[in-house]
């Protein structure tokens, strides 16, 4: 089984999902955290950076903006469709298709900086992925990993999940499945990383338009439901529409005009090789 941070199994069969993800989610949701992680890592001119589970590549793209021609940036993702969007957005980056548990690295290839933003929670073999990160990092290199906090701590997403569960029963939301800091730190130490630290970071996320965000989030929840896997296309569409409609009261306290603003929290772990 292969996994990617930004194209989980619920989206694998939806050709338009990477474009929707890039258009509606990357700017407001993922770019701020990418910038935060890179601030933490203090990039230096000439750094070689690896973005694991890159999706459409926002971490790698922001890194290239900061490093310009002096650095070298590689993005790895299991999804060819996500990488196609990434490649169209920034063809100068070295985009590679591959799995986090067996990174597509050249012989002896290492990096000064390795980043995995909101991907680790989707990997089926986390120790293998951590070992691969350690292999990819040069001695003394810097690592940053971000994983969302549990959605029980994020009222907005918790309430949206509960609306979906009225139609589909219990949903194990993978996005928040590795939300505690202690197991994350232990995983990195066991993989041989040094100076492992983590902190919880919260910030207000702003969406200019709430409707596309709600639709994509509902698609994610439906896709992660065991019951929904038994539905035909028309029934699945009906369920998505019903959940979107019934979610309106949840959105109301977070609505500003046609947009949304809500608090979101992540673990940010850093370490050295």
PDB file of C-alpha atoms in Angstrom:
ATOM      1  CA  UNK A   1       0.000   0.000   0.000  1.00  0.00           C
ATOM      2  CA  UNK A   2       1.275   3.428  -0.939  1.00  0.00           C
ATOM      3  CA  UNK A   3       0.141   6.650   0.674  1.00  0.00           C
ATOM      4  CA  UNK A   4       0.513  10.357   0.167  1.00  0.00           C
ATOM      5  CA  UNK A   5      -0.098  13.271   2.462  1.00  0.00           C
ATOM      6  CA  UNK A   6      -2.192  15.238   0.116  1.00  0.00           C
ATOM      7  CA  UNK A   7      -4.000  12.733  -2.065  1.00  0.00           C
ATOM      8  CA  UNK A   8      -5.394  10.097   0.309  1.00  0.00           C
ATOM      9  CA  UNK A   9      -7.289   7.094  -0.990  1.00  0.00           C
ATOM     10  CA  UNK A  10     -10.620   8.907  -1.071  1.00  0.00           C
ATOM     11  CA  UNK A  11      -9.302  11.121  -3.887  1.00  0.00           C
ATOM     12  CA  UNK A  12      -7.307   8.622  -5.921  1.00  0.00           C
ATOM     13  CA  UNK A  13     -10.099   8.005  -8.414  1.00  0.00           C
ATOM     14  CA  UNK A  14     -11.089  11.617  -8.896  1.00  0.00           C
ATOM     15  CA  UNK A  15      -9.088  13.114 -11.748  1.00  0.00           C
ATOM     16  CA  UNK A  16     -10.100  16.686 -10.947  1.00  0.00           C
ATOM     17  CA  UNK A  17      -9.217  16.512  -7.262  1.00  0.00           C
ATOM     18  CA  UNK A  18      -5.579  17.698  -7.606  1.00  0.00           C
ATOM     19  CA  UNK A  19      -6.715  20.770  -9.560  1.00  0.00           C
ATOM     20  CA  UNK A  20      -9.417  21.560  -6.992  1.00  0.00           C
ATOM     21  CA  UNK A  21      -6.931  20.982  -4.177  1.00  0.00           C
ATOM     22  CA  UNK A  22      -4.439  23.386  -5.752  1.00  0.00           C
ATOM     23  CA  UNK A  23      -7.037  26.023  -6.584  1.00  0.00           C
ATOM     24  CA  UNK A  24      -9.002  26.096  -3.346  1.00  0.00           C
ATOM     25  CA  UNK A  25      -6.869  24.655  -0.540  1.00  0.00           C
ATOM     26  CA  UNK A  26      -3.176  25.267  -1.146  1.00  0.00           C
ATOM     27  CA  UNK A  27      -3.101  29.061  -0.825  1.00  0.00           C
ATOM     28  CA  UNK A  28      -5.214  29.578   2.287  1.00  0.00           C
ATOM     29  CA  UNK A  29      -4.645  26.249   4.057  1.00  0.00           C
ATOM     30  CA  UNK A  30      -1.205  24.850   3.224  1.00  0.00           C
ATOM     31  CA  UNK A  31       1.006  27.760   2.183  1.00  0.00           C
ATOM     32  CA  UNK A  32       0.954  29.490   5.621  1.00  0.00           C
ATOM     33  CA  UNK A  33       2.169  26.326   7.329  1.00  0.00           C
ATOM     34  CA  UNK A  34       4.794  25.734   4.634  1.00  0.00           C
ATOM     35  CA  UNK A  35       6.166  29.205   5.264  1.00  0.00           C
ATOM     36  CA  UNK A  36       6.148  28.585   9.017  1.00  0.00           C
ATOM     37  CA  UNK A  37       8.069  25.309   8.691  1.00  0.00           C
ATOM     38  CA  UNK A  38      10.673  26.866   6.410  1.00  0.00           C
ATOM     39  CA  UNK A  39      11.053  29.814   8.782  1.00  0.00           C
ATOM     40  CA  UNK A  40      11.789  27.292  11.533  1.00  0.00           C
ATOM     41  CA  UNK A  41      14.436  25.581   9.412  1.00  0.00           C
ATOM     42  CA  UNK A  42      16.245  28.817   8.518  1.00  0.00           C
ATOM     43  CA  UNK A  43      17.154  27.970   4.940  1.00  0.00           C
ATOM     44  CA  UNK A  44      20.629  28.928   3.778  1.00  0.00           C
ATOM     45  CA  UNK A  45      21.821  29.747   0.286  1.00  0.00           C
ATOM     46  CA  UNK A  46      22.774  26.545  -1.501  1.00  0.00           C
ATOM     47  CA  UNK A  47      20.634  24.229   0.639  1.00  0.00           C
ATOM     48  CA  UNK A  48      19.393  21.011  -0.935  1.00  0.00           C
ATOM     49  CA  UNK A  49      15.782  20.420   0.163  1.00  0.00           C
ATOM     50  CA  UNK A  50      13.546  17.345  -0.091  1.00  0.00           C
ATOM     51  CA  UNK A  51       9.758  17.713   0.243  1.00  0.00           C
ATOM     52  CA  UNK A  52       8.205  14.305   1.047  1.00  0.00           C
ATOM     53  CA  UNK A  53       4.520  13.673   0.234  1.00  0.00           C
ATOM     54  CA  UNK A  54       4.640  16.985  -1.571  1.00  0.00           C
ATOM     55  CA  UNK A  55       1.203  16.891  -3.185  1.00  0.00           C
ATOM     56  CA  UNK A  56       1.092  19.816  -5.597  1.00  0.00           C
ATOM     57  CA  UNK A  57       4.360  20.942  -4.073  1.00  0.00           C
ATOM     58  CA  UNK A  58       3.734  24.041  -2.007  1.00  0.00           C
ATOM     59  CA  UNK A  59       6.619  23.419   0.431  1.00  0.00           C
ATOM     60  CA  UNK A  60       9.061  22.813  -2.414  1.00  0.00           C
ATOM     61  CA  UNK A  61       7.758  25.826  -4.326  1.00  0.00           C
ATOM     62  CA  UNK A  62       8.077  28.201  -1.366  1.00  0.00           C
ATOM     63  CA  UNK A  63      11.552  26.807  -0.711  1.00  0.00           C
ATOM     64  CA  UNK A  64      12.574  27.481  -4.296  1.00  0.00           C
ATOM     65  CA  UNK A  65      11.282  31.054  -4.004  1.00  0.00           C
ATOM     66  CA  UNK A  66      13.587  31.519  -1.020  1.00  0.00           C
ATOM     67  CA  UNK A  67      16.592  29.616  -2.353  1.00  0.00           C
ATOM     68  CA  UNK A  68      16.290  30.822  -5.951  1.00  0.00           C
ATOM     69  CA  UNK A  69      18.927  29.334  -8.272  1.00  0.00           C
ATOM     70  CA  UNK A  70      21.386  28.761  -5.419  1.00  0.00           C
ATOM     71  CA  UNK A  71      19.599  25.744  -3.952  1.00  0.00           C
ATOM     72  CA  UNK A  72      18.263  22.450  -5.256  1.00  0.00           C
ATOM     73  CA  UNK A  73      14.748  21.271  -4.492  1.00  0.00           C
ATOM     74  CA  UNK A  74      13.148  17.856  -4.927  1.00  0.00           C
ATOM     75  CA  UNK A  75       9.482  16.964  -4.361  1.00  0.00           C
ATOM     76  CA  UNK A  76       8.315  13.359  -3.953  1.00  0.00           C
ATOM     77  CA  UNK A  77       4.736  12.127  -4.034  1.00  0.00           C
ATOM     78  CA  UNK A  78       3.020   8.840  -4.810  1.00  0.00           C
ATOM     79  CA  UNK A  79       0.379  10.493  -7.012  1.00  0.00           C
ATOM     80  CA  UNK A  80       1.219  11.205 -10.641  1.00  0.00           C
ATOM     81  CA  UNK A  81      -1.842  13.467 -10.872  1.00  0.00           C
ATOM     82  CA  UNK A  82      -0.669  15.640  -7.990  1.00  0.00           C
ATOM     83  CA  UNK A  83       2.813  15.820  -9.482  1.00  0.00           C
ATOM     84  CA  UNK A  84       1.392  16.887 -12.848  1.00  0.00           C
ATOM     85  CA  UNK A  85      -0.162  19.924 -11.165  1.00  0.00           C
ATOM     86  CA  UNK A  86       3.081  20.592  -9.277  1.00  0.00           C
ATOM     87  CA  UNK A  87       5.123  20.356 -12.463  1.00  0.00           C
ATOM     88  CA  UNK A  88       2.837  22.785 -14.265  1.00  0.00           C
ATOM     89  CA  UNK A  89       3.117  25.253 -11.386  1.00  0.00           C
ATOM     90  CA  UNK A  90       6.940  25.098 -11.160  1.00  0.00           C
ATOM     91  CA  UNK A  91       8.743  23.063 -13.832  1.00  0.00           C
ATOM     92  CA  UNK A  92      12.202  23.945 -12.485  1.00  0.00           C
ATOM     93  CA  UNK A  93      11.791  21.704  -9.413  1.00  0.00           C
ATOM     94  CA  UNK A  94      12.843  18.049  -9.603  1.00  0.00           C
ATOM     95  CA  UNK A  95       9.501  16.254  -9.125  1.00  0.00           C
ATOM     96  CA  UNK A  96       9.702  12.493  -8.546  1.00  0.00           C
ATOM     97  CA  UNK A  97       6.990   9.890  -8.149  1.00  0.00           C
ATOM     98  CA  UNK A  98       7.625   7.526  -5.262  1.00  0.00           C
ATOM     99  CA  UNK A  99       6.622   6.193  -1.884  1.00  0.00           C
ATOM    100  CA  UNK A 100       7.711   7.609   1.468  1.00  0.00           C
ATOM    101  CA  UNK A 101       8.676   4.119   2.650  1.00  0.00           C
ATOM    102  CA  UNK A 102      11.099   3.705  -0.250  1.00  0.00           C
ATOM    103  CA  UNK A 103      12.188   7.145  -1.419  1.00  0.00           C
ATOM    104  CA  UNK A 104      13.322   7.477  -5.058  1.00  0.00           C
ATOM    105  CA  UNK A 105      16.822   8.728  -4.204  1.00  0.00           C
ATOM    106  CA  UNK A 106      19.907   8.445  -6.357  1.00  0.00           C
ATOM    107  CA  UNK A 107      22.882   6.508  -5.075  1.00  0.00           C
ATOM    108  CA  UNK A 108      24.416   8.424  -2.172  1.00  0.00           C
ATOM    109  CA  UNK A 109      22.003  11.338  -2.590  1.00  0.00           C
ATOM    110  CA  UNK A 110      21.359  13.361   0.576  1.00  0.00           C
ATOM    111  CA  UNK A 111      19.754  16.671   1.487  1.00  0.00           C
ATOM    112  CA  UNK A 112      20.456  19.489   3.928  1.00  0.00           C
ATOM    113  CA  UNK A 113      16.763  19.896   4.680  1.00  0.00           C
ATOM    114  CA  UNK A 114      13.912  17.364   4.674  1.00  0.00           C
ATOM    115  CA  UNK A 115      10.276  18.420   5.167  1.00  0.00           C
ATOM    116  CA  UNK A 116       7.076  16.391   5.441  1.00  0.00           C
ATOM    117  CA  UNK A 117       4.006  18.574   5.816  1.00  0.00           C
ATOM    118  CA  UNK A 118       0.770  16.781   6.779  1.00  0.00           C
ATOM    119  CA  UNK A 119       1.872  13.489   5.250  1.00  0.00           C
ATOM    120  CA  UNK A 120       3.148  11.250   8.003  1.00  0.00           C
ATOM    121  CA  UNK A 121      -0.331  10.470   9.325  1.00  0.00           C
ATOM    122  CA  UNK A 122      -1.225   8.802   5.996  1.00  0.00           C
ATOM    123  CA  UNK A 123       1.813   6.532   5.760  1.00  0.00           C
ATOM    124  CA  UNK A 124       0.984   2.876   6.520  1.00  0.00           C
ATOM    125  CA  UNK A 125       4.521   2.184   7.792  1.00  0.00           C
ATOM    126  CA  UNK A 126       5.613   5.222   9.758  1.00  0.00           C
ATOM    127  CA  UNK A 127       8.888   3.737  11.101  1.00  0.00           C
ATOM    128  CA  UNK A 128       9.937   2.880   7.539  1.00  0.00           C
ATOM    129  CA  UNK A 129       9.138   6.408   6.396  1.00  0.00           C
ATOM    130  CA  UNK A 130      11.077   7.914   9.315  1.00  0.00           C
ATOM    131  CA  UNK A 131      14.050   5.685   8.487  1.00  0.00           C
ATOM    132  CA  UNK A 132      13.927   6.869   4.884  1.00  0.00           C
ATOM    133  CA  UNK A 133      13.884  10.495   6.039  1.00  0.00           C
ATOM    134  CA  UNK A 134      16.957   9.796   8.151  1.00  0.00           C
ATOM    135  CA  UNK A 135      18.688   8.145   5.182  1.00  0.00           C
ATOM    136  CA  UNK A 136      17.916  11.165   2.998  1.00  0.00           C
ATOM    137  CA  UNK A 137      19.253  13.720   5.483  1.00  0.00           C
ATOM    138  CA  UNK A 138      22.911  14.671   5.500  1.00  0.00           C
ATOM    139  CA  UNK A 139      24.791  14.524   8.805  1.00  0.00           C
ATOM    140  CA  UNK A 140      23.762  17.605  10.778  1.00  0.00           C
ATOM    141  CA  UNK A 141      20.921  18.324   8.359  1.00  0.00           C
ATOM    142  CA  UNK A 142      17.551  19.694   9.489  1.00  0.00           C
ATOM    143  CA  UNK A 143      14.180  17.963   9.503  1.00  0.00           C
ATOM    144  CA  UNK A 144      10.675  19.387   9.965  1.00  0.00           C
ATOM    145  CA  UNK A 145       7.450  17.388  10.186  1.00  0.00           C
ATOM    146  CA  UNK A 146       3.965  18.792  10.671  1.00  0.00           C
ATOM    147  CA  UNK A 147       0.904  16.740  11.677  1.00  0.00           C
ATOM    148  CA  UNK A 148      -2.493  18.194  12.514  1.00  0.00           C
ATOM    149  CA  UNK A 149      -3.616  18.018  16.116  1.00  0.00           C
ATOM    150  CA  UNK A 150      -6.587  15.663  16.849  1.00  0.00           C
ATOM    151  CA  UNK A 151      -9.841  17.036  15.524  1.00  0.00           C
ATOM    152  CA  UNK A 152     -11.306  16.731  19.032  1.00  0.00           C
ATOM    153  CA  UNK A 153      -9.158  19.828  19.694  1.00  0.00           C
ATOM    154  CA  UNK A 154     -10.378  21.600  16.544  1.00  0.00           C
ATOM    155  CA  UNK A 155     -14.085  22.373  17.057  1.00  0.00           C
ATOM    156  CA  UNK A 156     -14.780  23.387  13.470  1.00  0.00           C
ATOM    157  CA  UNK A 157     -13.597  20.087  11.947  1.00  0.00           C
ATOM    158  CA  UNK A 158     -14.995  18.022  14.804  1.00  0.00           C
ATOM    159  CA  UNK A 159     -18.496  19.419  14.227  1.00  0.00           C
ATOM    160  CA  UNK A 160     -18.276  18.934  10.450  1.00  0.00           C
ATOM    161  CA  UNK A 161     -17.304  15.309  11.026  1.00  0.00           C
ATOM    162  CA  UNK A 162     -20.269  14.796  13.331  1.00  0.00           C
ATOM    163  CA  UNK A 163     -22.668  16.053  10.649  1.00  0.00           C
ATOM    164  CA  UNK A 164     -21.214  13.535   8.192  1.00  0.00           C
ATOM    165  CA  UNK A 165     -21.441  10.756  10.779  1.00  0.00           C
ATOM    166  CA  UNK A 166     -25.199  11.250  11.009  1.00  0.00           C
ATOM    167  CA  UNK A 167     -25.359   9.848   7.482  1.00  0.00           C
ATOM    168  CA  UNK A 168     -22.415   7.458   7.467  1.00  0.00           C
ATOM    169  CA  UNK A 169     -21.692   6.269  10.990  1.00  0.00           C
ATOM    170  CA  UNK A 170     -18.319   6.658  12.656  1.00  0.00           C
ATOM    171  CA  UNK A 171     -15.560   8.110  10.463  1.00  0.00           C
ATOM    172  CA  UNK A 172     -11.875   7.702  11.298  1.00  0.00           C
ATOM    173  CA  UNK A 173     -10.462  10.917   9.877  1.00  0.00           C
ATOM    174  CA  UNK A 174      -6.898  10.061   8.848  1.00  0.00           C
ATOM    175  CA  UNK A 175      -5.927  13.702   8.618  1.00  0.00           C
ATOM    176  CA  UNK A 176      -5.912  13.942  12.421  1.00  0.00           C
ATOM    177  CA  UNK A 177      -4.826  10.382  13.172  1.00  0.00           C
ATOM    178  CA  UNK A 178      -1.285  11.175  14.364  1.00  0.00           C
ATOM    179  CA  UNK A 179      -2.115  14.217  16.425  1.00  0.00           C
ATOM    180  CA  UNK A 180      -0.209  13.694  19.663  1.00  0.00           C
ATOM    181  CA  UNK A 181       3.298  15.117  19.919  1.00  0.00           C
ATOM    182  CA  UNK A 182       4.871  12.427  22.130  1.00  0.00           C
ATOM    183  CA  UNK A 183       4.533   9.532  19.623  1.00  0.00           C
ATOM    184  CA  UNK A 184       5.840  11.815  16.886  1.00  0.00           C
ATOM    185  CA  UNK A 185       8.934  12.683  18.904  1.00  0.00           C
ATOM    186  CA  UNK A 186       9.474   9.016  19.858  1.00  0.00           C
ATOM    187  CA  UNK A 187       9.238   7.961  16.207  1.00  0.00           C
ATOM    188  CA  UNK A 188      11.992  10.400  15.238  1.00  0.00           C
ATOM    189  CA  UNK A 189      14.280   9.417  18.111  1.00  0.00           C
ATOM    190  CA  UNK A 190      13.843   5.736  17.287  1.00  0.00           C
ATOM    191  CA  UNK A 191      14.844   6.512  13.685  1.00  0.00           C
ATOM    192  CA  UNK A 192      18.131   7.993  14.887  1.00  0.00           C
ATOM    193  CA  UNK A 193      17.388  11.713  14.765  1.00  0.00           C
ATOM    194  CA  UNK A 194      18.979  14.075  17.290  1.00  0.00           C
ATOM    195  CA  UNK A 195      17.818  17.260  19.016  1.00  0.00           C
ATOM    196  CA  UNK A 196      14.181  16.240  18.539  1.00  0.00           C
ATOM    197  CA  UNK A 197      11.763  18.955  19.610  1.00  0.00           C
ATOM    198  CA  UNK A 198       8.116  19.723  18.972  1.00  0.00           C
ATOM    199  CA  UNK A 199       5.670  22.483  19.665  1.00  0.00           C
ATOM    200  CA  UNK A 200       1.998  23.086  19.024  1.00  0.00           C
ATOM    201  CA  UNK A 201       1.243  25.943  16.661  1.00  0.00           C
ATOM    202  CA  UNK A 202      -2.227  27.428  16.200  1.00  0.00           C
ATOM    203  CA  UNK A 203      -3.339  30.049  13.746  1.00  0.00           C
ATOM    204  CA  UNK A 204      -6.466  31.446  12.143  1.00  0.00           C
ATOM    205  CA  UNK A 205      -7.025  30.213   8.607  1.00  0.00           C
ATOM    206  CA  UNK A 206      -8.953  32.420   6.170  1.00  0.00           C
ATOM    207  CA  UNK A 207     -10.825  31.198   3.102  1.00  0.00           C
ATOM    208  CA  UNK A 208     -12.136  33.809   0.692  1.00  0.00           C
ATOM    209  CA  UNK A 209     -14.914  31.435  -0.354  1.00  0.00           C
ATOM    210  CA  UNK A 210     -16.462  28.947   2.036  1.00  0.00           C
ATOM    211  CA  UNK A 211     -18.475  26.828  -0.406  1.00  0.00           C
ATOM    212  CA  UNK A 212     -15.557  25.124  -2.248  1.00  0.00           C
ATOM    213  CA  UNK A 213     -13.817  24.377   1.042  1.00  0.00           C
ATOM    214  CA  UNK A 214     -16.964  22.774   2.482  1.00  0.00           C
ATOM    215  CA  UNK A 215     -17.495  20.664  -0.630  1.00  0.00           C
ATOM    216  CA  UNK A 216     -13.908  19.373  -0.641  1.00  0.00           C
ATOM    217  CA  UNK A 217     -13.956  18.657   3.087  1.00  0.00           C
ATOM    218  CA  UNK A 218     -17.230  16.758   2.709  1.00  0.00           C
ATOM    219  CA  UNK A 219     -15.752  14.734  -0.161  1.00  0.00           C
ATOM    220  CA  UNK A 220     -12.861  13.848   2.134  1.00  0.00           C
ATOM    221  CA  UNK A 221     -15.127  12.728   4.961  1.00  0.00           C
ATOM    222  CA  UNK A 222     -17.369  10.676   2.682  1.00  0.00           C
ATOM    223  CA  UNK A 223     -14.314   9.070   1.105  1.00  0.00           C
ATOM    224  CA  UNK A 224     -12.951   8.020   4.509  1.00  0.00           C
ATOM    225  CA  UNK A 225     -16.225   6.379   5.504  1.00  0.00           C
ATOM    226  CA  UNK A 226     -16.434   2.586   5.350  1.00  0.00           C
ATOM    227  CA  UNK A 227     -20.134   2.755   4.562  1.00  0.00           C
ATOM    228  CA  UNK A 228     -19.634   5.187   1.674  1.00  0.00           C
ATOM    229  CA  UNK A 229     -17.417   2.670  -0.119  1.00  0.00           C
ATOM    230  CA  UNK A 230     -20.524   0.554  -0.686  1.00  0.00           C
ATOM    231  CA  UNK A 231     -22.463   3.392  -2.329  1.00  0.00           C
ATOM    232  CA  UNK A 232     -22.949   3.906  -6.035  1.00  0.00           C
ATOM    233  CA  UNK A 233     -21.926   7.176  -7.660  1.00  0.00           C
ATOM    234  CA  UNK A 234     -25.411   8.715  -7.567  1.00  0.00           C
ATOM    235  CA  UNK A 235     -26.032   7.763  -3.938  1.00  0.00           C
ATOM    236  CA  UNK A 236     -22.607   9.060  -2.939  1.00  0.00           C
ATOM    237  CA  UNK A 237     -23.355  12.355  -4.692  1.00  0.00           C
ATOM    238  CA  UNK A 238     -26.682  12.588  -2.858  1.00  0.00           C
ATOM    239  CA  UNK A 239     -24.995  11.977   0.497  1.00  0.00           C
ATOM    240  CA  UNK A 240     -22.348  14.639  -0.216  1.00  0.00           C
ATOM    241  CA  UNK A 241     -25.061  17.165  -1.085  1.00  0.00           C
ATOM    242  CA  UNK A 242     -27.051  16.314   2.043  1.00  0.00           C
ATOM    243  CA  UNK A 243     -24.009  16.697   4.313  1.00  0.00           C
ATOM    244  CA  UNK A 244     -23.057  19.999   2.682  1.00  0.00           C
ATOM    245  CA  UNK A 245     -26.585  21.296   3.219  1.00  0.00           C
ATOM    246  CA  UNK A 246     -26.770  20.174   6.849  1.00  0.00           C
ATOM    247  CA  UNK A 247     -23.338  21.653   7.598  1.00  0.00           C
ATOM    248  CA  UNK A 248     -24.590  25.214   7.102  1.00  0.00           C
ATOM    249  CA  UNK A 249     -25.261  25.788  10.841  1.00  0.00           C
ATOM    250  CA  UNK A 250     -21.720  24.625  11.661  1.00  0.00           C
ATOM    251  CA  UNK A 251     -20.250  27.173   9.251  1.00  0.00           C
ATOM    252  CA  UNK A 252     -22.355  30.094  10.466  1.00  0.00           C
ATOM    253  CA  UNK A 253     -20.193  31.133  13.466  1.00  0.00           C
ATOM    254  CA  UNK A 254     -17.076  31.029  11.274  1.00  0.00           C
ATOM    255  CA  UNK A 255     -18.523  32.871   8.265  1.00  0.00           C
ATOM    256  CA  UNK A 256     -17.260  36.288   7.211  1.00  0.00           C
ATOM    257  CA  UNK A 257     -19.141  37.469   4.128  1.00  0.00           C
ATOM    258  CA  UNK A 258     -18.749  34.658   1.580  1.00  0.00           C
ATOM    259  CA  UNK A 259     -15.616  33.377   3.324  1.00  0.00           C
ATOM    260  CA  UNK A 260     -14.560  31.479   6.417  1.00  0.00           C
ATOM    261  CA  UNK A 261     -12.112  31.971   9.284  1.00  0.00           C
ATOM    262  CA  UNK A 262     -11.327  29.269  11.840  1.00  0.00           C
ATOM    263  CA  UNK A 263      -8.581  28.158  14.220  1.00  0.00           C
ATOM    264  CA  UNK A 264      -6.396  25.227  13.242  1.00  0.00           C
ATOM    265  CA  UNK A 265      -3.573  23.612  15.198  1.00  0.00           C
ATOM    266  CA  UNK A 266      -0.620  21.460  14.204  1.00  0.00           C
ATOM    267  CA  UNK A 267       2.352  19.765  15.777  1.00  0.00           C
ATOM    268  CA  UNK A 268       5.625  21.034  14.355  1.00  0.00           C
ATOM    269  CA  UNK A 269       8.501  18.665  15.097  1.00  0.00           C
ATOM    270  CA  UNK A 270      12.089  19.473  14.227  1.00  0.00           C
ATOM    271  CA  UNK A 271      15.241  17.378  14.486  1.00  0.00           C
ATOM    272  CA  UNK A 272      18.762  17.008  13.166  1.00  0.00           C
ATOM    273  CA  UNK A 273      20.448  14.171  11.383  1.00  0.00           C
TER     274      UNK A 273
END
